PDB file of C-alpha atoms in Angstrom:
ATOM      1  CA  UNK S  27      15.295   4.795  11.004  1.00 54.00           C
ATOM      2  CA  UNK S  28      12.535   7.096   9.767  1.00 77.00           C
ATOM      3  CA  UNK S  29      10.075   4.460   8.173  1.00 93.00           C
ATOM      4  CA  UNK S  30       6.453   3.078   9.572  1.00 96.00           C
ATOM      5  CA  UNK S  31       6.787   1.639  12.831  1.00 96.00           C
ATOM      6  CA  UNK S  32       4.574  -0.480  14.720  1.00 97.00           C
ATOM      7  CA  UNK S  33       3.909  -1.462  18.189  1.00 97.00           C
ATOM      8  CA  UNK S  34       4.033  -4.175  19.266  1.00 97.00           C
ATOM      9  CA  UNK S  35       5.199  -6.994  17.227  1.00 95.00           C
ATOM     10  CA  UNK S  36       3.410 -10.104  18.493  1.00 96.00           C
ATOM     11  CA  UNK S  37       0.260  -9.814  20.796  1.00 98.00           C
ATOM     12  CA  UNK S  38      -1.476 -13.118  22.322  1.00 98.00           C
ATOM     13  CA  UNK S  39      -4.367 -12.279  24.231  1.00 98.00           C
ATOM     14  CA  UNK S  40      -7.242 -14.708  25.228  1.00 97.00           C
ATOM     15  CA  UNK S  41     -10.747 -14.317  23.961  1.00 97.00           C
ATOM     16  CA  UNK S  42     -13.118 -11.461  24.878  1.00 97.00           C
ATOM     17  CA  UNK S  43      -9.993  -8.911  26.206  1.00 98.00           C
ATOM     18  CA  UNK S  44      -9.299  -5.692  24.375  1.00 98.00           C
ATOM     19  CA  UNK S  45      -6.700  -5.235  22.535  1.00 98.00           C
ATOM     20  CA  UNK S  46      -4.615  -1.473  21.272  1.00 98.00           C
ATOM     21  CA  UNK S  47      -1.753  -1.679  18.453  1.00 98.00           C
ATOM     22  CA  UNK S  48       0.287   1.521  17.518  1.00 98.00           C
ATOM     23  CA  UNK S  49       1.590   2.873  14.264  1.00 98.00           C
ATOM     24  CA  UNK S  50       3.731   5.755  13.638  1.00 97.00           C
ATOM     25  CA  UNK S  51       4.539   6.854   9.860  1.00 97.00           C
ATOM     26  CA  UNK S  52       6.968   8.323   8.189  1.00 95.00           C
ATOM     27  CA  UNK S  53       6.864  11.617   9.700  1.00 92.00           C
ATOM     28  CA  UNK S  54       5.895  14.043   6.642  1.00 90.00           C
ATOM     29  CA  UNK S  55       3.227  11.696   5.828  1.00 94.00           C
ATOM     30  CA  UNK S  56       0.024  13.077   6.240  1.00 94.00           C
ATOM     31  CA  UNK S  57      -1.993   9.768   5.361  1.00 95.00           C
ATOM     32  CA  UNK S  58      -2.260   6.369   7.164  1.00 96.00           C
ATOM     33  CA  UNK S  59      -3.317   2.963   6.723  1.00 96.00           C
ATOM     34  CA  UNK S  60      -4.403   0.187   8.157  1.00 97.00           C
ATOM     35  CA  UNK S  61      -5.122  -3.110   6.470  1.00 97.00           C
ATOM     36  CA  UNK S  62      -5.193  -6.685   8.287  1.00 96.00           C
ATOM     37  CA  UNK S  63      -3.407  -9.633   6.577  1.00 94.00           C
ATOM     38  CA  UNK S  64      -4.146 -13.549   7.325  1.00 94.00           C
ATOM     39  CA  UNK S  65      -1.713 -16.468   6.546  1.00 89.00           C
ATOM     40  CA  UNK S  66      -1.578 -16.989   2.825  1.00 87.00           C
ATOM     41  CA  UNK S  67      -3.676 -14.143   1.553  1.00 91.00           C
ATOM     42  CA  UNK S  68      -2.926 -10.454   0.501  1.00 93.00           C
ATOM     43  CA  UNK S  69      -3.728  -7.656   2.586  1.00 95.00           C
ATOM     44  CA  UNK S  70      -7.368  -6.335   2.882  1.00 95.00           C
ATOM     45  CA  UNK S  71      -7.908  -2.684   3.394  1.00 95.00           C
ATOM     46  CA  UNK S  72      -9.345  -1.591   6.410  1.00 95.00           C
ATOM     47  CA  UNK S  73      -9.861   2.133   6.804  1.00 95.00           C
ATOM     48  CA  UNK S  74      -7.461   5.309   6.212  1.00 94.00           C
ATOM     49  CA  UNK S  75      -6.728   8.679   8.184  1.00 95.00           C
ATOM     50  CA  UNK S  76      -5.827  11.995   6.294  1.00 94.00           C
ATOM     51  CA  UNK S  77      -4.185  13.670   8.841  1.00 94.00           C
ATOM     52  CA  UNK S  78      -6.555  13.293  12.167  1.00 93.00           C
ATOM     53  CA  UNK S  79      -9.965  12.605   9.869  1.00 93.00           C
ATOM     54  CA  UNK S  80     -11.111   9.096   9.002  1.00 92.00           C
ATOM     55  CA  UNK S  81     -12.295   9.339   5.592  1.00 91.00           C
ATOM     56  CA  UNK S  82     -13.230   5.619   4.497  1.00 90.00           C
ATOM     57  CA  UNK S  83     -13.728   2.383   6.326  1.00 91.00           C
ATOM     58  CA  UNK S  84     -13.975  -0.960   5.302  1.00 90.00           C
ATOM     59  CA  UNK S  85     -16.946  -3.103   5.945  1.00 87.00           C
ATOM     60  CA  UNK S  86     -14.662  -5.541   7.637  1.00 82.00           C
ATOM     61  CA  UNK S  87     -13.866  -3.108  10.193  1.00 86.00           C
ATOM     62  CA  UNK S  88     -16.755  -4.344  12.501  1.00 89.00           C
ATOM     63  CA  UNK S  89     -18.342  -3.051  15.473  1.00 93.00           C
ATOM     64  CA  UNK S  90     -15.488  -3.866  17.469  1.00 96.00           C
ATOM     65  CA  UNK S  91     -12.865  -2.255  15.589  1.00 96.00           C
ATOM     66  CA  UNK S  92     -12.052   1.432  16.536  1.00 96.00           C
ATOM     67  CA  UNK S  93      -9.318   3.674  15.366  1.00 96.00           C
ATOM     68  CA  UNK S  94      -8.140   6.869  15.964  1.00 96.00           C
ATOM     69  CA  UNK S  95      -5.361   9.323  14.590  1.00 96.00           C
ATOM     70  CA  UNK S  96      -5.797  12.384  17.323  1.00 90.00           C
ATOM     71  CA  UNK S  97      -3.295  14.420  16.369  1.00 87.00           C
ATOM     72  CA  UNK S  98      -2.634  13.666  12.840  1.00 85.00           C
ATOM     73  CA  UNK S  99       0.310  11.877  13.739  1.00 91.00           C
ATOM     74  CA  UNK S 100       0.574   8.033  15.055  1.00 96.00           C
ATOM     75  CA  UNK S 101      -2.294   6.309  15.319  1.00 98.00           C
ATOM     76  CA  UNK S 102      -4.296   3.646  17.540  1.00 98.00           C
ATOM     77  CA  UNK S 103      -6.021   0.657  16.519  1.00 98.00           C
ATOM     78  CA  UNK S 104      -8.249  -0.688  19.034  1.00 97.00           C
ATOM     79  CA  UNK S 105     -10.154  -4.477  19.194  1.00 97.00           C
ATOM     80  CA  UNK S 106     -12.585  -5.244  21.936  1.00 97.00           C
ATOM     81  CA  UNK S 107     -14.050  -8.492  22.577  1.00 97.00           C
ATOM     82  CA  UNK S 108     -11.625  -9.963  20.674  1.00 97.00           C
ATOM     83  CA  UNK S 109     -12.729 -13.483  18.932  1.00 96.00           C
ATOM     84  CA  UNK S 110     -10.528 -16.003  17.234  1.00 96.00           C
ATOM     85  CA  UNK S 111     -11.284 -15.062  13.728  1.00 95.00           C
ATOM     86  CA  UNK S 112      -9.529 -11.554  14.595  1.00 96.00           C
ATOM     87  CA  UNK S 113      -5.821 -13.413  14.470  1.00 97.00           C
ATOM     88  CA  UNK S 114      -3.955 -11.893  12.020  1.00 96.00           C
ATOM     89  CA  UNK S 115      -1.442  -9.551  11.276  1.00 95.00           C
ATOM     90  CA  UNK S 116      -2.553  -5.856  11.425  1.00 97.00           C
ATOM     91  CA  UNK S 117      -0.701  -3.821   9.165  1.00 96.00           C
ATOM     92  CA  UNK S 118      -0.233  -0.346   8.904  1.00 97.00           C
ATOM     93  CA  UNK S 119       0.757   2.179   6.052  1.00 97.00           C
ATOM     94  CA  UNK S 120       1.798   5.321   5.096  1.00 96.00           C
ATOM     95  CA  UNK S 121       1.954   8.263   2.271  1.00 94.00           C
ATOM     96  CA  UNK S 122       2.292  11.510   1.398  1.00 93.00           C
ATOM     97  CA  UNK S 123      -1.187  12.508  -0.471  1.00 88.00           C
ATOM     98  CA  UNK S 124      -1.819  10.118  -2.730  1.00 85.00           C
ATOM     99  CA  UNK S 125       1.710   8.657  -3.073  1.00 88.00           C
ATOM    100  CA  UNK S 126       3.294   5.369  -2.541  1.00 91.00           C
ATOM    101  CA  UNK S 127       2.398   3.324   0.523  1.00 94.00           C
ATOM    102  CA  UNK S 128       4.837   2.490   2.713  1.00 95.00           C
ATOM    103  CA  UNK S 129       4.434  -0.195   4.675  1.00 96.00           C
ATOM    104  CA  UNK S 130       5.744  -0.818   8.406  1.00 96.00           C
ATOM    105  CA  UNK S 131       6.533  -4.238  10.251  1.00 94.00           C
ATOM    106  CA  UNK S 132       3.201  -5.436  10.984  1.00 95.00           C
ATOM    107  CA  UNK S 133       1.324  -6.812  14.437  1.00 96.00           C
ATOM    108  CA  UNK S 134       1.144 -10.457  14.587  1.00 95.00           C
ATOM    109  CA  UNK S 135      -2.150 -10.840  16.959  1.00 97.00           C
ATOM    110  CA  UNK S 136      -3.527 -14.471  18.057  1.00 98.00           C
ATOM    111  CA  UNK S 137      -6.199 -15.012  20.054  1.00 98.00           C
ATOM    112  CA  UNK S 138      -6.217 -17.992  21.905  1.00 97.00           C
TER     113      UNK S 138
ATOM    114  CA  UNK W  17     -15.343  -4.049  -7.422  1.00 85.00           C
ATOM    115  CA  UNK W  18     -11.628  -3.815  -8.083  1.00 90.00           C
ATOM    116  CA  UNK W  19      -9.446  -6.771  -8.107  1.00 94.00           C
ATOM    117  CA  UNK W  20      -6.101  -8.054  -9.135  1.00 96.00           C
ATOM    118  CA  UNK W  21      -5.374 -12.041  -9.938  1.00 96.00           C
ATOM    119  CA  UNK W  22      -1.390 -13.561  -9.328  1.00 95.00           C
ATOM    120  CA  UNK W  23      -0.482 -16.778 -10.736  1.00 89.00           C
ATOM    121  CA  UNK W  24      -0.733 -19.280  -7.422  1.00 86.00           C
ATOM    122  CA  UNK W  25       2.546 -20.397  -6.270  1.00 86.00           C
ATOM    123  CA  UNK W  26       4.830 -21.816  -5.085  1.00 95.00           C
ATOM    124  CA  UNK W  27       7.500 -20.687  -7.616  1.00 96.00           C
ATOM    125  CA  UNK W  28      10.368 -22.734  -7.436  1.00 97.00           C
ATOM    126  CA  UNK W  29      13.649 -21.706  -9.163  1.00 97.00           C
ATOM    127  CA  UNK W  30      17.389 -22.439  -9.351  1.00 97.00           C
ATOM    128  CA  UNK W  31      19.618 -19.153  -8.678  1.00 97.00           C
ATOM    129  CA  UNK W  32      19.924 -17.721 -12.021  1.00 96.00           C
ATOM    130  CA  UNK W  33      17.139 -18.670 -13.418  1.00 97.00           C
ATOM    131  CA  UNK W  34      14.548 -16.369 -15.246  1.00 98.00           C
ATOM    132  CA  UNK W  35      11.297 -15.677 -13.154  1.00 97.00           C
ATOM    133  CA  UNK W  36       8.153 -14.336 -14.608  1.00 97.00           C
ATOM    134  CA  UNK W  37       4.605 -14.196 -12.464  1.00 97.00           C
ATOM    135  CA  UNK W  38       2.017 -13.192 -13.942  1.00 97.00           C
ATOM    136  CA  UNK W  39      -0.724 -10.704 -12.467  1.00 98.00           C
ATOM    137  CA  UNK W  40      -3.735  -9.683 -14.314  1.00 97.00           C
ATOM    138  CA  UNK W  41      -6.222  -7.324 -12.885  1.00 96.00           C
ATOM    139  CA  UNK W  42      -9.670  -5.696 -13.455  1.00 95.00           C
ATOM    140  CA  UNK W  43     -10.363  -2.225 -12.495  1.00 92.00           C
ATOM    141  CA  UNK W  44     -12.616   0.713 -13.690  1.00 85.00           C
ATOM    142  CA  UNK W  45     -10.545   3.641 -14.975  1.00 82.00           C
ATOM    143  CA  UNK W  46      -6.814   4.009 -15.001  1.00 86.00           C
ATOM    144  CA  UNK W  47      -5.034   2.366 -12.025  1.00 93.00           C
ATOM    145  CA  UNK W  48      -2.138   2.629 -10.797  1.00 94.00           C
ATOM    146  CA  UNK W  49       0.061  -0.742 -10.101  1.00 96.00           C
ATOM    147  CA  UNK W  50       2.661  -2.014  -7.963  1.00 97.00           C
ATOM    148  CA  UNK W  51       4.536  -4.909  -6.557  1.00 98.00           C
ATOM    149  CA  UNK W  52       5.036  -4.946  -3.019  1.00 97.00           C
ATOM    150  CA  UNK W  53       7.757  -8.109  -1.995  1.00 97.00           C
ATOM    151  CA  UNK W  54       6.891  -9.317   2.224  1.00 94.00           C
ATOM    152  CA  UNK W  55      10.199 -10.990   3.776  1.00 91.00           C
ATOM    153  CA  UNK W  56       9.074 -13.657   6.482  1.00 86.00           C
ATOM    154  CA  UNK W  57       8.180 -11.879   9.248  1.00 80.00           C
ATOM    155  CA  UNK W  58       8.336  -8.512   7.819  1.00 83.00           C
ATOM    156  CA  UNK W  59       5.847  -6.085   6.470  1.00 86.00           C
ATOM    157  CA  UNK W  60       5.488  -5.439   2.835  1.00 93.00           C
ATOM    158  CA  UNK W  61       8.555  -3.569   1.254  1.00 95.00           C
ATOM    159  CA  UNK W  62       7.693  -1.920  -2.311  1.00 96.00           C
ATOM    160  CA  UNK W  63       9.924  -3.207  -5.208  1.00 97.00           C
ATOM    161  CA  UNK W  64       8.658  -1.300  -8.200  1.00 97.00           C
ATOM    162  CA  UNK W  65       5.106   0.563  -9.664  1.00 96.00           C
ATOM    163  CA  UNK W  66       3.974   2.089 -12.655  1.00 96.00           C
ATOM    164  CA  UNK W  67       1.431   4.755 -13.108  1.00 94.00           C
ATOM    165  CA  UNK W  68       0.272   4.781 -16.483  1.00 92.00           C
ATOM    166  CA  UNK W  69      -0.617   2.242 -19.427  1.00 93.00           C
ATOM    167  CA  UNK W  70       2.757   1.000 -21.068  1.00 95.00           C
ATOM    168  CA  UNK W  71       5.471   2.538 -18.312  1.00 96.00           C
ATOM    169  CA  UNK W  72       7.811   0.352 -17.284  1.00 97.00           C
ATOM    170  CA  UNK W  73       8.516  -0.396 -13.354  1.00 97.00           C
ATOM    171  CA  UNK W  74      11.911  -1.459 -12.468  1.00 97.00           C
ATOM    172  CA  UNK W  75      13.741  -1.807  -9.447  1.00 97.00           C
ATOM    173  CA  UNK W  76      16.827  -4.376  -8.278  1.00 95.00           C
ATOM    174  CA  UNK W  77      16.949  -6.108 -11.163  1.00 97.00           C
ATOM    175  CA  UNK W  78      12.699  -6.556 -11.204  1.00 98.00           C
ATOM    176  CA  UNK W  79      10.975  -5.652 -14.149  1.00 98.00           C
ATOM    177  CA  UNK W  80       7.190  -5.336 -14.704  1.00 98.00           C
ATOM    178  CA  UNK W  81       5.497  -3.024 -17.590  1.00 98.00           C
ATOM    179  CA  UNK W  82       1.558  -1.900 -17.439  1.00 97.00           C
ATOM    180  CA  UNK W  83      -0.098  -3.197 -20.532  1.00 96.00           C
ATOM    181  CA  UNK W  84      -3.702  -1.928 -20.537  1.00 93.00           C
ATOM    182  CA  UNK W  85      -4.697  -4.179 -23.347  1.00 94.00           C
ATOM    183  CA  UNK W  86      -4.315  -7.107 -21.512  1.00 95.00           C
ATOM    184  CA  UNK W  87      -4.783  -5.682 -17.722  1.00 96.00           C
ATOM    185  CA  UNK W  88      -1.800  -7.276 -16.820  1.00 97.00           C
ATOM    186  CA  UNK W  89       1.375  -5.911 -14.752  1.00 98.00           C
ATOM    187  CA  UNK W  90       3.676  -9.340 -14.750  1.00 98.00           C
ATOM    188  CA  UNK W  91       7.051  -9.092 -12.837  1.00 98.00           C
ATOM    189  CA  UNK W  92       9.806 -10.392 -14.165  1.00 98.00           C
ATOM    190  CA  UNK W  93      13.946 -10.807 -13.427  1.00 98.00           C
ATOM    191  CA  UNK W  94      16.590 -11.822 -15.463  1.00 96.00           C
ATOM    192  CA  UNK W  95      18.543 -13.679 -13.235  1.00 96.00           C
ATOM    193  CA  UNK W  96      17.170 -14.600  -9.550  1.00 97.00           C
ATOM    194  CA  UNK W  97      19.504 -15.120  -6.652  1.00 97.00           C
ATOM    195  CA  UNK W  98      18.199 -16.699  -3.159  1.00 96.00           C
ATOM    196  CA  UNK W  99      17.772 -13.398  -1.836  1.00 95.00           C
ATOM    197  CA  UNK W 100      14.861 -13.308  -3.805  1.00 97.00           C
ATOM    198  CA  UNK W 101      13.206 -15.828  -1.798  1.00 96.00           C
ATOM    199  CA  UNK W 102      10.173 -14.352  -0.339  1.00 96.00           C
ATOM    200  CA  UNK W 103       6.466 -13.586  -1.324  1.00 96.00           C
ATOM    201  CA  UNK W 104       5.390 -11.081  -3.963  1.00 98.00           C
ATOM    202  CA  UNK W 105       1.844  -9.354  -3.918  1.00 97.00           C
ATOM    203  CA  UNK W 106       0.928  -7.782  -6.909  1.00 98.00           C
ATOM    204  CA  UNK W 107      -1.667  -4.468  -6.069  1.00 97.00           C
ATOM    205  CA  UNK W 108      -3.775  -1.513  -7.409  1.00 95.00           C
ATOM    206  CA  UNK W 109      -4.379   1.839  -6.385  1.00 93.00           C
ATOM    207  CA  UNK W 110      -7.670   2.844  -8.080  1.00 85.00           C
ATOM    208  CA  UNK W 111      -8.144   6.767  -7.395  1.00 76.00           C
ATOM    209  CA  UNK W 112     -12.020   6.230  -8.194  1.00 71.00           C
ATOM    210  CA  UNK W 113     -12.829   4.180  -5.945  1.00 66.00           C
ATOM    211  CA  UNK W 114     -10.886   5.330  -2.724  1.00 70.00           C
ATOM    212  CA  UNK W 115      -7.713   5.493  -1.689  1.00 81.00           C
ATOM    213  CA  UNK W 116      -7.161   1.860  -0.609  1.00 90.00           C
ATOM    214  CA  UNK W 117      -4.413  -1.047  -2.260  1.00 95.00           C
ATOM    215  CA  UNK W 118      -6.386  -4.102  -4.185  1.00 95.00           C
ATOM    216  CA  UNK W 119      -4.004  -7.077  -3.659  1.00 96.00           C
ATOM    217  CA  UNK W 120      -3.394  -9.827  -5.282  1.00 96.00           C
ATOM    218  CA  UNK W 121      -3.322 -13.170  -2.986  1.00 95.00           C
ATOM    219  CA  UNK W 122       0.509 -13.224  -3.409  1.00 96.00           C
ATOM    220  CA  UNK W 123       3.327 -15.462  -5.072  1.00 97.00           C
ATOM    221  CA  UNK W 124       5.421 -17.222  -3.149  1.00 96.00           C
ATOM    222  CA  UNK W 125       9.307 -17.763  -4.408  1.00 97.00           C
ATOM    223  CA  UNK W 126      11.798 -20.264  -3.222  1.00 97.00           C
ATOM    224  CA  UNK W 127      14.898 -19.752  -5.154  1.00 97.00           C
ATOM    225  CA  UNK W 128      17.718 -22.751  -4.325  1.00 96.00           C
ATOM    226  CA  UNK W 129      21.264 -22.703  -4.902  1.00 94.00           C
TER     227      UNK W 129
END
């Protein structure tokens, strides 16, 4: 299977602990996305990597959010202090330059 | 800002039935447009996009073309099966304004035998 893949694929955590999700794209993709997605809406962008650089961020990515691409490959998405309104399902994407997206499984995260 | 309007569902069909929803959007420049279709449970799969005013995206049976004059990209299929069944999100790739997909808040589709 060479598509986006994400891990994991559900994620309960309590309040206030940090949480890390994974993505790896398609392999001669050099850009990657994440967006976050809550029940009954469409995704909203939340910031992009060409190759290891972040070049744009949402203002929804607060504070708390942090991710990384080291190595231009997969990349980490990182929540700390995580608060109820973060439940959601993280999604992550994929392209080649300014291509089409391609869009992996998802992370379902709830925060109890 | 950029954003993209789907008719609110849920869309419920018999299986061969013709489906149309509609998805209108407003956008500075020339976007590009898509249709992304999310099984439950799964991530978003794309079904079909068009690039340019009046091309024509099509893609299992799915049709939708990009009419400028009306900012509108509406899918549409022929005959629908229950495989269908799932939730379409209209979207927009605007090149001016970043790099980011503008979605729609997605159709739902129940298709029944």
């Amino acid at each position: 299977d060479t598509g986006v893949s994400q891990d994991p694929r559900h994620k309960i955590t309590k309040r206030g602990q940090n949480v890390t999700f994974r993505c790896d794209p398609i392999s001669e993709h050099n850009r990657l996305y994440w967006y976050r997605q809550t029940l009954g809406q469409g995704p909203e962008f939340l910031t992009y990597f060409q190759n290891e650089a972040q070049l744009e961020k949402s203002r929804l990515l607060s504070d708390r959010f942090s991710a990384e691409r080291p190595k231009g490959s997969f990349s980490t998405l990182e929540i700390q202090r995580t608060e109820q309104g973060d439940s959601a399902m993280y999604l992550c994407a994929s392209s080649l330059g300014s291509g089409s997206q391609y869009f992996g499984p998802g992370t379902r995260l709830l925060v109890l | 800002g950029d954003s993209v309007t789907q008719m609110e569902g849920p869309v419920t069909l018999s299986e061969e039935a013709f489906l149309t929803i509609n998805c209108t959007y407003t956008a500075t420049g020339y976007p590009s447009l898509f249709w992304y279709v999310q099984y439950p449970g799964e991530g978003l799969q794309l079904l079909l996009k068009a690039t340019k005013a009046d091309d024509k995206g099509s893609n299992k049976g799915f049709e939708a073309t990009y009419r400028k004059e009306t900012t509108s990209f509406h899918l549409e299929k022929g005959s629908v099966q229950v495989s269908d069944s799932a939730v379409y999100f209209c979207a927009l790739l605007n090149n001016n304004a970043g790099n980011m997909l503008t979605f729609g808040g997605g159709t739902r589709l129940m298709v029944k035998p």
